Amino acid sequence: MELGMVGLGRMGANMAERLVRGGHTVVGFDPGAAAREQAAARGIGAAASLAELVAALPAPRTLWLMVPAGAVDATLAELRPLLAAGDTVVDGGNSNYKDTVRRAGELLAHDLHYVDSGTSGGVWGLQEGYSLMIGGEEAAVERLRPIFETLAPAAERGWGRVGPSGAGHFTKMIHNGIEYGMMQAYAEGFAILGRKAEFGLDLHQIAQIWRHGSVVRSWLLDLSADALGKNPDLQGIAPYVEDSGEGRWTVAEAIDLDVSAPVITASLMERLRSREKDSFADKLLAAMRNEFGGHAIRKE
Amino acid sequence: MELGMVGLGRMGANMAERLVRGGHTVVGFDPGAAAREQAAARGIGAAASLAELVAALPAPRTLWLMVPAGAVDATLAELRPLLAAGDTVVDGGNSNYKDTVRRAGELLAHDLHYVDSGTSGGVWGLQEGYSLMIGGEEAAVERLRPIFETLAPAAERGWGRVGPSGAGHFTKMIHNGIEYGMMQAYAEGFAILGRKAEFGLDLHQIAQIWRHGSVVRSWLLDLSADALGKNPDLQGIAPYVEDSGEGRWTVAEAIDLDVSAPVITASLMERLRSREKDSFADKLLAAMRNEFGGHAIRKE
Amino acid sequence: MELGMVGLGRMGANMAERLVRGGHTVVGFDPGAAAREQAAARGIGAAASLAELVAALPAPRTLWLMVPAGAVDATLAELRPLLAAGDTVVDGGNSNYKDTVRRAGELLAHDLHYVDSGTSGGVWGLQEGYSLMIGGEEAAVERLRPIFETLAPAAERGWGRVGPSGAGHFTKMIHNGIEYGMMQAYAEGFAILGRKAEFGLDLHQIAQIWRHGSVVRSWLLDLSADALGKNPDLQGIAPYVEDSGEGRWTVAEAIDLDVSAPVITASLMERLRSREKDSFADKLLAAMRNEFGGHAIRKE
Amino acid sequence: MELGMVGLGRMGANMAERLVRGGHTVVGFDPGAAAREQAAARGIGAAASLAELVAALPAPRTLWLMVPAGAVDATLAELRPLLAAGDTVVDGGNSNYKDTVRRAGELLAHDLHYVDSGTSGGVWGLQEGYSLMIGGEEAAVERLRPIFETLAPAAERGWGRVGPSGAGHFTKMIHNGIEYGMMQAYAEGFAILGRKAEFGLDLHQIAQIWRHGSVVRSWLLDLSADALGKNPDLQGIAPYVEDSGEGRWTVAEAIDLDVSAPVITASLMERLRSREKDSFADKLLAAMRNEFGGHAIRKE
């Protein structure tokens, strides 16, 4: 198929390359000239503007957005007038599903299809394929089947339409919430292992053992083994953990739906905590202990 | 009554003084000469040794231990041969209740009574009285009624025999577990208030408002108000929170009894976390994010 | 002063009565005739409509809303056209502070003052006074000083202007988040005490002991003691815990502000969990254990 | 090699069969006649007593214990006098590592080797191999290399000596703690997905999509997909989750080592909570809300 890729950052360029390798024709656009040049070197056609990109595609057109969540509305505002009835826009990024539901309605009013593809796989997706959780009208999704079959790890596996517009991003959001919990579980476990000085454990070795036959084997464990192999003591890495939004949304959704989710929530809290270098809460705890018990306070 | 106070640290000396003010005769012993001298200046008789202390008391003797949990067994080993059948030893410190049950059995074999008094009130107890949770044989506890009535905030309030040997320390342990959870709840709430820059809230003022008529009024809030009044930004206080053991024991007990205690447990975890300046778990999370998503790692 | 009370439910009627007892003149309105009659019997003037209520008040008028959070916008829509420049509306309920900021702006456009009063104290406020956290313009708040001084436990204590519009409801929201954490801490502690069968502890007795001199003494403990005194085993009470919204908002706010709040969050999760009678998560855990270990599954 | 398997339950019989398939000679013993007969039918020699088992093995003997943690000391007490200097006992079960350290010392005093093998893989290990975390003297472990190479998924992968006696069981304990956290993360995520009625999500389909290319792919996800495929609504499964001890020990160890482990801890708490059908804590919360706010209590 022919597809226009909007956004040629790490994810967008990799996905475009995987499609090109799979026999599709991809024209890409990115506001950055460097990104366009690098894409061209990887066999991805590079348009100089959204208008040029749209003009290069046959009707009905397929545009795949791989832009930051905060840039989707602006991109759609620019793109919409360039499109014609029957065209399809896919949002493959990490948009909030509520925005997706709204946007699908807005585009539908112009006879445009809007498909959301929650996309997992990270930098490894180029080689291993992406896991795609797709929301949107059945016919619109079905028309893009060749795209999904190429992006996914295998034609029939690793992708699927999970529901109407928004369902794909909703599912990806929960996926990331689970990811937070799993990561935190491993992180705590390895931290305990590493603290047990009397056994002198080799965390990389243990990760390698667990990768084969154990109940906790997983792709995140494979990656942890890689990280611990390269840098056993994780020297030089700050204990500072970003979050990209989906974990927050998962917690909010759990609460909205009255579902108790203590572990996903605790994982998010730990990420927030990792970024507090001078916790007011902990200072107040120390101050309270001093007030009632005369316990000494550490000076900063 | 006449009572021997073993251990004239902050708590022991204060309790002895409250007893003296209440008309009791107290002889104290402490291995530190300075502590003995300070006690003498406060009207507390000071013996130069445990033997001298025991010799100064009329039979049946009452010895109150106010020593660190780790020193109780050694103190009892030295004290036991000096005592006579019918004497009573009270452990007023924060011993693990399992040790208390064991010690009571050991002393009983020598016809000695052992009473555990979980003691709350901290440095304020001298003026306001102590809350006393008492375990031991009924008759042994009853004989000490005048002591408890003086130490407690009022003759009939703030103290009671809650059960057999160990029950007092068990109850005090749970008291401290609750304390951890309450403290953490306040600390989190004030931290959120303080972070809301747009409202420019005065945390001391809010604590004062809450002290009167609100659902969250409490003594810990009174102390928080004091701390925030003296040092509104808690400047110079390190975000480092010690724990004294009872919180850990409470978590262990909850698990042994199959009782879910998520808040007390989370409070303990936060104290441990406050002391991690270079969390390995957080470093591993950052490393994992880099592995799968190419997310940048902060350098230390 | 003269004041119109909109909403004569439990909270509104009690507050009106406390104002009447304090020498103020209160006219009330409630859509329910029974509520109006009961209010009249308590010395509160009862208007048959909002229009009649407004007409009964001298300019500049003071209207105090004590209606459910979901009814505030509708009430304001009806009330606004009846008011004149310089009048003041107080929202004394549990509105979300973001709504309050919006409403204050809307009313200001009509030269009306909007004051938010976060109100704590529950059914005990009539006798003991209410703790009032107030947001709004300084002059508008100052004009109402006689009202606040009467509602609060004492003229100078238990109330204060904490900041601009919204700051009062924000502070009350955090107050309730803290309340969740404190309640959960007590609940867990008493649950552990009650499970320790070998000591046969009397939870009411322990609550009474702790009320005097202990570190965990508080008003919530006083209430727990009352509840345990009336019904020691809490027989007939379902383990089902509602939440009224502020806890959810507190968690959302903590996350928005990047403040880790593990205990308040865990408290909310436990309330959600208390309402799950057939947890899907727990079923899936049981199913997973069966899959990997052949562990038996309990049948429902 | 020749090996004696003590305990022919599900795990022991499967491991014995895998060894037989791999060319080893295995004699087994189990106190249950049925277990012995079933083992014999699977090519495993069956001894009628421990003495007969020991007599059937050439020196230096290798005995592998696959018995419940609570039966290890009794088994060793019976086995020890039957063994000769230079024999080796392997504990392949889920013993507490502290017991293992003690037992290794006791056997060493009799010139017997003691090796601990933390064993993961569950009922799938027969076909897929077991992940083995091994503790003990290097020479003793090395002598058993052919056994480990057969039990593990591949000769060089999935097993390793991680440290001295106890280190294997310690590592397995932490493995299980991580397992709790991962399972809870999935359980929460699927519970939220299932509650989102508007999207009508098919949880089995989503699990299948995630198995390929996603960040959360893992063996536990494979098993979850199986479970959801067989029983999409998990009908008939009680929301009751057992725990087998290692999770508790992991929490205790984290606390002993001063490592914050909020997610593993919360996972354990949720298992305890799943077994509370009439939570006293939740009843007390409901009672407190009634006390301060007059909020209605649900009757049981």
Short mmCIF file of N, CA and C in Angstrom, two decimals, chain C residues 193-299:
data_model
loop_
_atom_site.label_atom_id
_atom_site.label_comp_id
_atom_site.label_asym_id
_atom_site.label_seq_id
_atom_site.Cartn_x
_atom_site.Cartn_y
_atom_site.Cartn_z
N LEU C 193 -5.27 -5.66 65.99
CA LEU C 193 -5.54 -5.91 67.41
C LEU C 193 -6.64 -6.96 67.57
N GLY C 194 -7.69 -6.81 66.78
CA GLY C 194 -8.84 -7.71 66.93
C GLY C 194 -8.54 -9.13 66.47
N ARG C 195 -7.57 -9.28 65.58
CA ARG C 195 -7.25 -10.60 65.06
C ARG C 195 -6.33 -11.39 66.01
N LYS C 196 -5.73 -10.69 66.96
CA LYS C 196 -4.75 -11.36 67.85
C LYS C 196 -5.50 -12.08 68.95
N ALA C 197 -6.06 -13.22 68.61
CA ALA C 197 -6.99 -13.90 69.51
C ALA C 197 -6.36 -14.22 70.86
N GLU C 198 -5.07 -14.55 70.87
CA GLU C 198 -4.47 -15.04 72.12
C GLU C 198 -4.47 -14.01 73.23
N PHE C 199 -4.57 -12.73 72.88
CA PHE C 199 -4.56 -11.70 73.93
C PHE C 199 -5.97 -11.25 74.32
N GLY C 200 -6.97 -11.63 73.54
CA GLY C 200 -8.35 -11.28 73.90
C GLY C 200 -8.54 -9.81 74.16
N LEU C 201 -8.02 -8.98 73.28
CA LEU C 201 -8.02 -7.53 73.53
C LEU C 201 -9.42 -6.93 73.38
N ASP C 202 -9.67 -5.93 74.19
CA ASP C 202 -10.94 -5.19 74.17
C ASP C 202 -10.67 -3.87 73.43
N LEU C 203 -11.14 -3.80 72.18
CA LEU C 203 -10.77 -2.67 71.33
C LEU C 203 -11.32 -1.35 71.87
N HIS C 204 -12.48 -1.40 72.47
CA HIS C 204 -13.04 -0.17 73.03
C HIS C 204 -12.16 0.34 74.18
N GLN C 205 -11.74 -0.58 75.03
CA GLN C 205 -10.87 -0.19 76.14
C GLN C 205 -9.57 0.44 75.61
N ILE C 206 -9.00 -0.19 74.59
CA ILE C 206 -7.74 0.34 74.06
C ILE C 206 -7.94 1.72 73.46
N ALA C 207 -9.03 1.89 72.73
CA ALA C 207 -9.30 3.22 72.17
C ALA C 207 -9.42 4.26 73.29
N GLN C 208 -10.05 3.87 74.38
CA GLN C 208 -10.19 4.80 75.50
C GLN C 208 -8.83 5.13 76.12
N ILE C 209 -8.00 4.13 76.27
CA ILE C 209 -6.67 4.39 76.84
C ILE C 209 -5.91 5.37 75.94
N TRP C 210 -5.95 5.11 74.65
CA TRP C 210 -5.19 5.95 73.71
C TRP C 210 -5.70 7.40 73.66
N ARG C 211 -6.94 7.60 74.03
CA ARG C 211 -7.49 8.96 73.93
C ARG C 211 -6.78 9.93 74.87
N HIS C 212 -6.10 9.39 75.87
CA HIS C 212 -5.50 10.27 76.88
C HIS C 212 -4.00 10.08 76.94
N GLY C 213 -3.29 11.04 76.44
CA GLY C 213 -1.84 11.05 76.58
C GLY C 213 -1.07 10.37 75.46
N SER C 214 -1.75 9.64 74.57
CA SER C 214 -0.98 8.90 73.55
C SER C 214 -0.68 9.79 72.34
N VAL C 215 0.27 9.36 71.55
CA VAL C 215 0.63 10.08 70.33
C VAL C 215 -0.50 10.02 69.29
N VAL C 216 -1.34 9.01 69.33
CA VAL C 216 -2.37 8.87 68.30
C VAL C 216 -3.72 9.42 68.73
N ARG C 217 -3.74 10.19 69.80
CA ARG C 217 -5.03 10.73 70.21
C ARG C 217 -5.53 11.74 69.18
N SER C 218 -6.81 11.72 68.95
CA SER C 218 -7.39 12.56 67.90
C SER C 218 -8.91 12.49 68.01
N TRP C 219 -9.55 13.34 67.25
CA TRP C 219 -11.00 13.32 67.26
C TRP C 219 -11.53 12.06 66.57
N LEU C 220 -10.85 11.63 65.52
CA LEU C 220 -11.27 10.39 64.87
C LEU C 220 -11.14 9.20 65.82
N LEU C 221 -10.17 9.25 66.72
CA LEU C 221 -10.05 8.19 67.71
C LEU C 221 -11.20 8.28 68.71
N ASP C 222 -11.57 9.50 69.09
CA ASP C 222 -12.73 9.66 69.98
C ASP C 222 -13.97 9.01 69.34
N LEU C 223 -14.15 9.25 68.05
CA LEU C 223 -15.31 8.70 67.36
C LEU C 223 -15.20 7.18 67.25
N SER C 224 -13.99 6.70 67.01
CA SER C 224 -13.80 5.24 66.93
C SER C 224 -14.14 4.61 68.27
N ALA C 225 -13.72 5.27 69.34
CA ALA C 225 -14.04 4.76 70.67
C ALA C 225 -15.55 4.70 70.86
N ASP C 226 -16.23 5.75 70.43
CA ASP C 226 -17.70 5.75 70.53
C ASP C 226 -18.30 4.57 69.77
N ALA C 227 -17.83 4.39 68.53
CA ALA C 227 -18.39 3.33 67.70
C ALA C 227 -18.12 1.97 68.31
N LEU C 228 -16.91 1.77 68.82
CA LEU C 228 -16.55 0.47 69.40
C LEU C 228 -17.23 0.25 70.74
N GLY C 229 -17.56 1.34 71.43
CA GLY C 229 -18.29 1.20 72.68
C GLY C 229 -19.72 0.76 72.45
N LYS C 230 -20.32 1.30 71.39
CA LYS C 230 -21.73 0.97 71.11
C LYS C 230 -21.87 -0.41 70.49
N ASN C 231 -20.85 -0.82 69.75
CA ASN C 231 -20.96 -2.06 68.97
C ASN C 231 -19.57 -2.68 68.84
N PRO C 232 -19.12 -3.37 69.88
CA PRO C 232 -17.71 -3.79 69.95
C PRO C 232 -17.26 -4.63 68.76
N ASP C 233 -18.15 -5.47 68.23
CA ASP C 233 -17.75 -6.33 67.11
C ASP C 233 -18.18 -5.73 65.77
N LEU C 234 -18.75 -4.55 65.83
CA LEU C 234 -19.25 -3.89 64.60
C LEU C 234 -20.21 -4.81 63.85
N GLN C 235 -21.01 -5.51 64.63
CA GLN C 235 -21.97 -6.44 64.03
C GLN C 235 -23.01 -5.70 63.21
N GLY C 236 -23.34 -6.30 62.10
CA GLY C 236 -24.42 -5.76 61.27
C GLY C 236 -23.97 -4.65 60.34
N ILE C 237 -22.71 -4.25 60.46
CA ILE C 237 -22.19 -3.20 59.59
C ILE C 237 -21.49 -3.85 58.41
N ALA C 238 -21.91 -3.51 57.21
CA ALA C 238 -21.26 -4.09 56.03
C ALA C 238 -19.89 -3.47 55.83
N PRO C 239 -18.92 -4.26 55.39
CA PRO C 239 -17.57 -3.74 55.12
C PRO C 239 -17.53 -3.04 53.77
N TYR C 240 -18.27 -1.98 53.70
CA TYR C 240 -18.50 -1.29 52.42
C TYR C 240 -18.30 0.20 52.70
N VAL C 241 -17.30 0.80 52.06
CA VAL C 241 -16.93 2.16 52.41
C VAL C 241 -17.11 3.10 51.21
N GLU C 242 -17.99 4.03 51.37
CA GLU C 242 -18.23 5.03 50.32
C GLU C 242 -17.08 6.02 50.28
N ASP C 243 -17.01 6.74 49.19
CA ASP C 243 -16.13 7.91 49.19
C ASP C 243 -16.91 9.03 48.53
N SER C 244 -16.59 10.25 48.94
CA SER C 244 -17.44 11.36 48.51
C SER C 244 -16.76 12.25 47.48
N GLY C 245 -15.63 11.84 46.94
CA GLY C 245 -15.05 12.61 45.84
C GLY C 245 -13.76 13.30 46.17
N GLU C 246 -13.64 13.88 47.35
CA GLU C 246 -12.44 14.66 47.65
C GLU C 246 -11.18 13.80 47.67
N GLY C 247 -11.34 12.54 48.08
CA GLY C 247 -10.17 11.66 48.08
C GLY C 247 -9.67 11.43 46.66
N ARG C 248 -10.60 11.21 45.74
CA ARG C 248 -10.21 11.03 44.33
C ARG C 248 -9.52 12.29 43.80
N TRP C 249 -10.11 13.43 44.14
CA TRP C 249 -9.52 14.68 43.66
C TRP C 249 -8.14 14.91 44.26
N THR C 250 -7.98 14.50 45.51
CA THR C 250 -6.67 14.67 46.14
C THR C 250 -5.62 13.84 45.41
N VAL C 251 -5.97 12.61 45.08
CA VAL C 251 -5.02 11.76 44.34
C VAL C 251 -4.71 12.39 42.98
N ALA C 252 -5.73 12.84 42.29
CA ALA C 252 -5.51 13.46 40.98
C ALA C 252 -4.61 14.69 41.11
N GLU C 253 -4.83 15.46 42.17
CA GLU C 253 -4.04 16.67 42.37
C GLU C 253 -2.59 16.33 42.70
N ALA C 254 -2.40 15.33 43.55
CA ALA C 254 -1.03 14.92 43.88
C ALA C 254 -0.29 14.55 42.60
N ILE C 255 -0.94 13.79 41.75
CA ILE C 255 -0.29 13.36 40.51
C ILE C 255 -0.04 14.57 39.60
N ASP C 256 -1.02 15.44 39.50
CA ASP C 256 -0.81 16.64 38.67
C ASP C 256 0.37 17.47 39.16
N LEU C 257 0.55 17.50 40.48
CA LEU C 257 1.63 18.30 41.06
C LEU C 257 2.92 17.51 41.24
N ASP C 258 2.92 16.27 40.77
CA ASP C 258 4.12 15.42 40.91
C ASP C 258 4.54 15.22 42.36
N VAL C 259 3.55 15.10 43.24
CA VAL C 259 3.85 14.81 44.64
C VAL C 259 3.47 13.36 44.92
N SER C 260 4.40 12.59 45.40
CA SER C 260 4.11 11.20 45.76
C SER C 260 3.24 11.18 47.01
N ALA C 261 2.14 10.46 46.95
CA ALA C 261 1.22 10.39 48.10
C ALA C 261 0.75 8.95 48.28
N PRO C 262 1.67 8.07 48.65
CA PRO C 262 1.31 6.64 48.65
C PRO C 262 0.22 6.27 49.65
N VAL C 263 0.17 6.95 50.78
CA VAL C 263 -0.78 6.53 51.80
C VAL C 263 -2.19 7.03 51.49
N ILE C 264 -2.29 8.26 51.07
CA ILE C 264 -3.63 8.74 50.71
C ILE C 264 -4.17 7.91 49.54
N THR C 265 -3.30 7.60 48.61
CA THR C 265 -3.72 6.81 47.46
C THR C 265 -4.14 5.41 47.88
N ALA C 266 -3.35 4.78 48.74
CA ALA C 266 -3.69 3.43 49.18
C ALA C 266 -5.01 3.43 49.95
N SER C 267 -5.28 4.52 50.65
CA SER C 267 -6.55 4.62 51.39
C SER C 267 -7.73 4.64 50.43
N LEU C 268 -7.58 5.38 49.36
CA LEU C 268 -8.65 5.43 48.36
C LEU C 268 -8.83 4.06 47.72
N MET C 269 -7.71 3.43 47.37
CA MET C 269 -7.79 2.11 46.73
C MET C 269 -8.54 1.13 47.64
N GLU C 270 -8.27 1.19 48.94
CA GLU C 270 -8.94 0.27 49.85
C GLU C 270 -10.45 0.53 49.86
N ARG C 271 -10.85 1.78 49.73
CA ARG C 271 -12.30 2.04 49.68
C ARG C 271 -12.91 1.45 48.41
N LEU C 272 -12.21 1.64 47.30
CA LEU C 272 -12.70 1.02 46.07
C LEU C 272 -12.77 -0.50 46.25
N ARG C 273 -11.71 -1.04 46.85
CA ARG C 273 -11.64 -2.49 47.04
C ARG C 273 -12.78 -3.00 47.92
N SER C 274 -13.16 -2.19 48.90
CA SER C 274 -14.21 -2.62 49.83
C SER C 274 -15.54 -2.84 49.12
N ARG C 275 -15.66 -2.21 47.95
CA ARG C 275 -16.94 -2.31 47.23
C ARG C 275 -16.91 -3.36 46.13
N GLU C 276 -15.79 -4.05 45.98
CA GLU C 276 -15.67 -5.13 44.99
C GLU C 276 -16.03 -6.44 45.66
N LYS C 277 -17.14 -7.00 45.33
CA LYS C 277 -17.49 -8.25 45.99
C LYS C 277 -17.02 -9.46 45.20
N ASP C 278 -16.58 -9.24 43.99
CA ASP C 278 -16.21 -10.37 43.13
C ASP C 278 -15.07 -9.89 42.24
N SER C 279 -13.96 -9.57 42.88
CA SER C 279 -12.84 -8.91 42.20
C SER C 279 -12.33 -9.71 41.01
N PHE C 280 -12.40 -9.13 39.83
CA PHE C 280 -11.89 -9.79 38.64
C PHE C 280 -10.38 -9.98 38.75
N ALA C 281 -9.70 -8.98 39.30
CA ALA C 281 -8.25 -9.07 39.45
C ALA C 281 -7.88 -10.29 40.28
N ASP C 282 -8.59 -10.49 41.38
CA ASP C 282 -8.25 -11.63 42.24
C ASP C 282 -8.58 -12.96 41.56
N LYS C 283 -9.64 -12.97 40.79
CA LYS C 283 -9.94 -14.19 40.03
C LYS C 283 -8.83 -14.51 39.03
N LEU C 284 -8.33 -13.48 38.39
CA LEU C 284 -7.27 -13.71 37.41
C LEU C 284 -5.99 -14.18 38.10
N LEU C 285 -5.72 -13.64 39.27
CA LEU C 285 -4.56 -14.12 40.02
C LEU C 285 -4.71 -15.61 40.34
N ALA C 286 -5.90 -15.99 40.77
CA ALA C 286 -6.12 -17.41 41.09
C ALA C 286 -5.98 -18.26 39.84
N ALA C 287 -6.48 -17.75 38.72
CA ALA C 287 -6.39 -18.50 37.47
C ALA C 287 -4.93 -18.63 37.02
N MET C 288 -4.15 -17.58 37.18
CA MET C 288 -2.73 -17.65 36.79
C MET C 288 -2.00 -18.67 37.64
N ARG C 289 -2.25 -18.66 38.94
CA ARG C 289 -1.57 -19.62 39.81
C ARG C 289 -1.90 -21.05 39.40
N ASN C 290 -3.14 -21.24 38.99
CA ASN C 290 -3.51 -22.56 38.52
C ASN C 290 -2.78 -22.92 37.24
N GLU C 291 -2.63 -21.94 36.36
CA GLU C 291 -1.97 -22.20 35.07
C GLU C 291 -0.51 -22.59 35.24
N PHE C 292 0.21 -21.88 36.09
CA PHE C 292 1.65 -22.18 36.13
C PHE C 292 2.00 -23.25 37.16
N GLY C 293 1.22 -23.31 38.23
CA GLY C 293 1.64 -24.21 39.28
C GLY C 293 0.68 -25.36 39.54
N GLY C 294 -0.44 -25.35 38.81
CA GLY C 294 -1.43 -26.37 39.09
C GLY C 294 -2.09 -26.19 40.44
N HIS C 295 -1.93 -24.97 41.02
CA HIS C 295 -2.54 -24.73 42.32
C HIS C 295 -4.06 -24.74 42.20
N ALA C 296 -4.70 -25.37 43.13
CA ALA C 296 -6.15 -25.50 43.09
C ALA C 296 -6.83 -24.14 43.12
N ILE C 297 -7.92 -24.03 42.42
CA ILE C 297 -8.74 -22.83 42.42
C ILE C 297 -9.95 -23.09 43.31
N ARG C 298 -10.29 -22.11 44.10
CA ARG C 298 -11.53 -22.21 44.87
C ARG C 298 -12.71 -21.94 43.96
N LYS C 299 -13.71 -22.74 44.07
CA LYS C 299 -14.93 -22.49 43.31
C LYS C 299 -15.79 -21.50 44.07
#
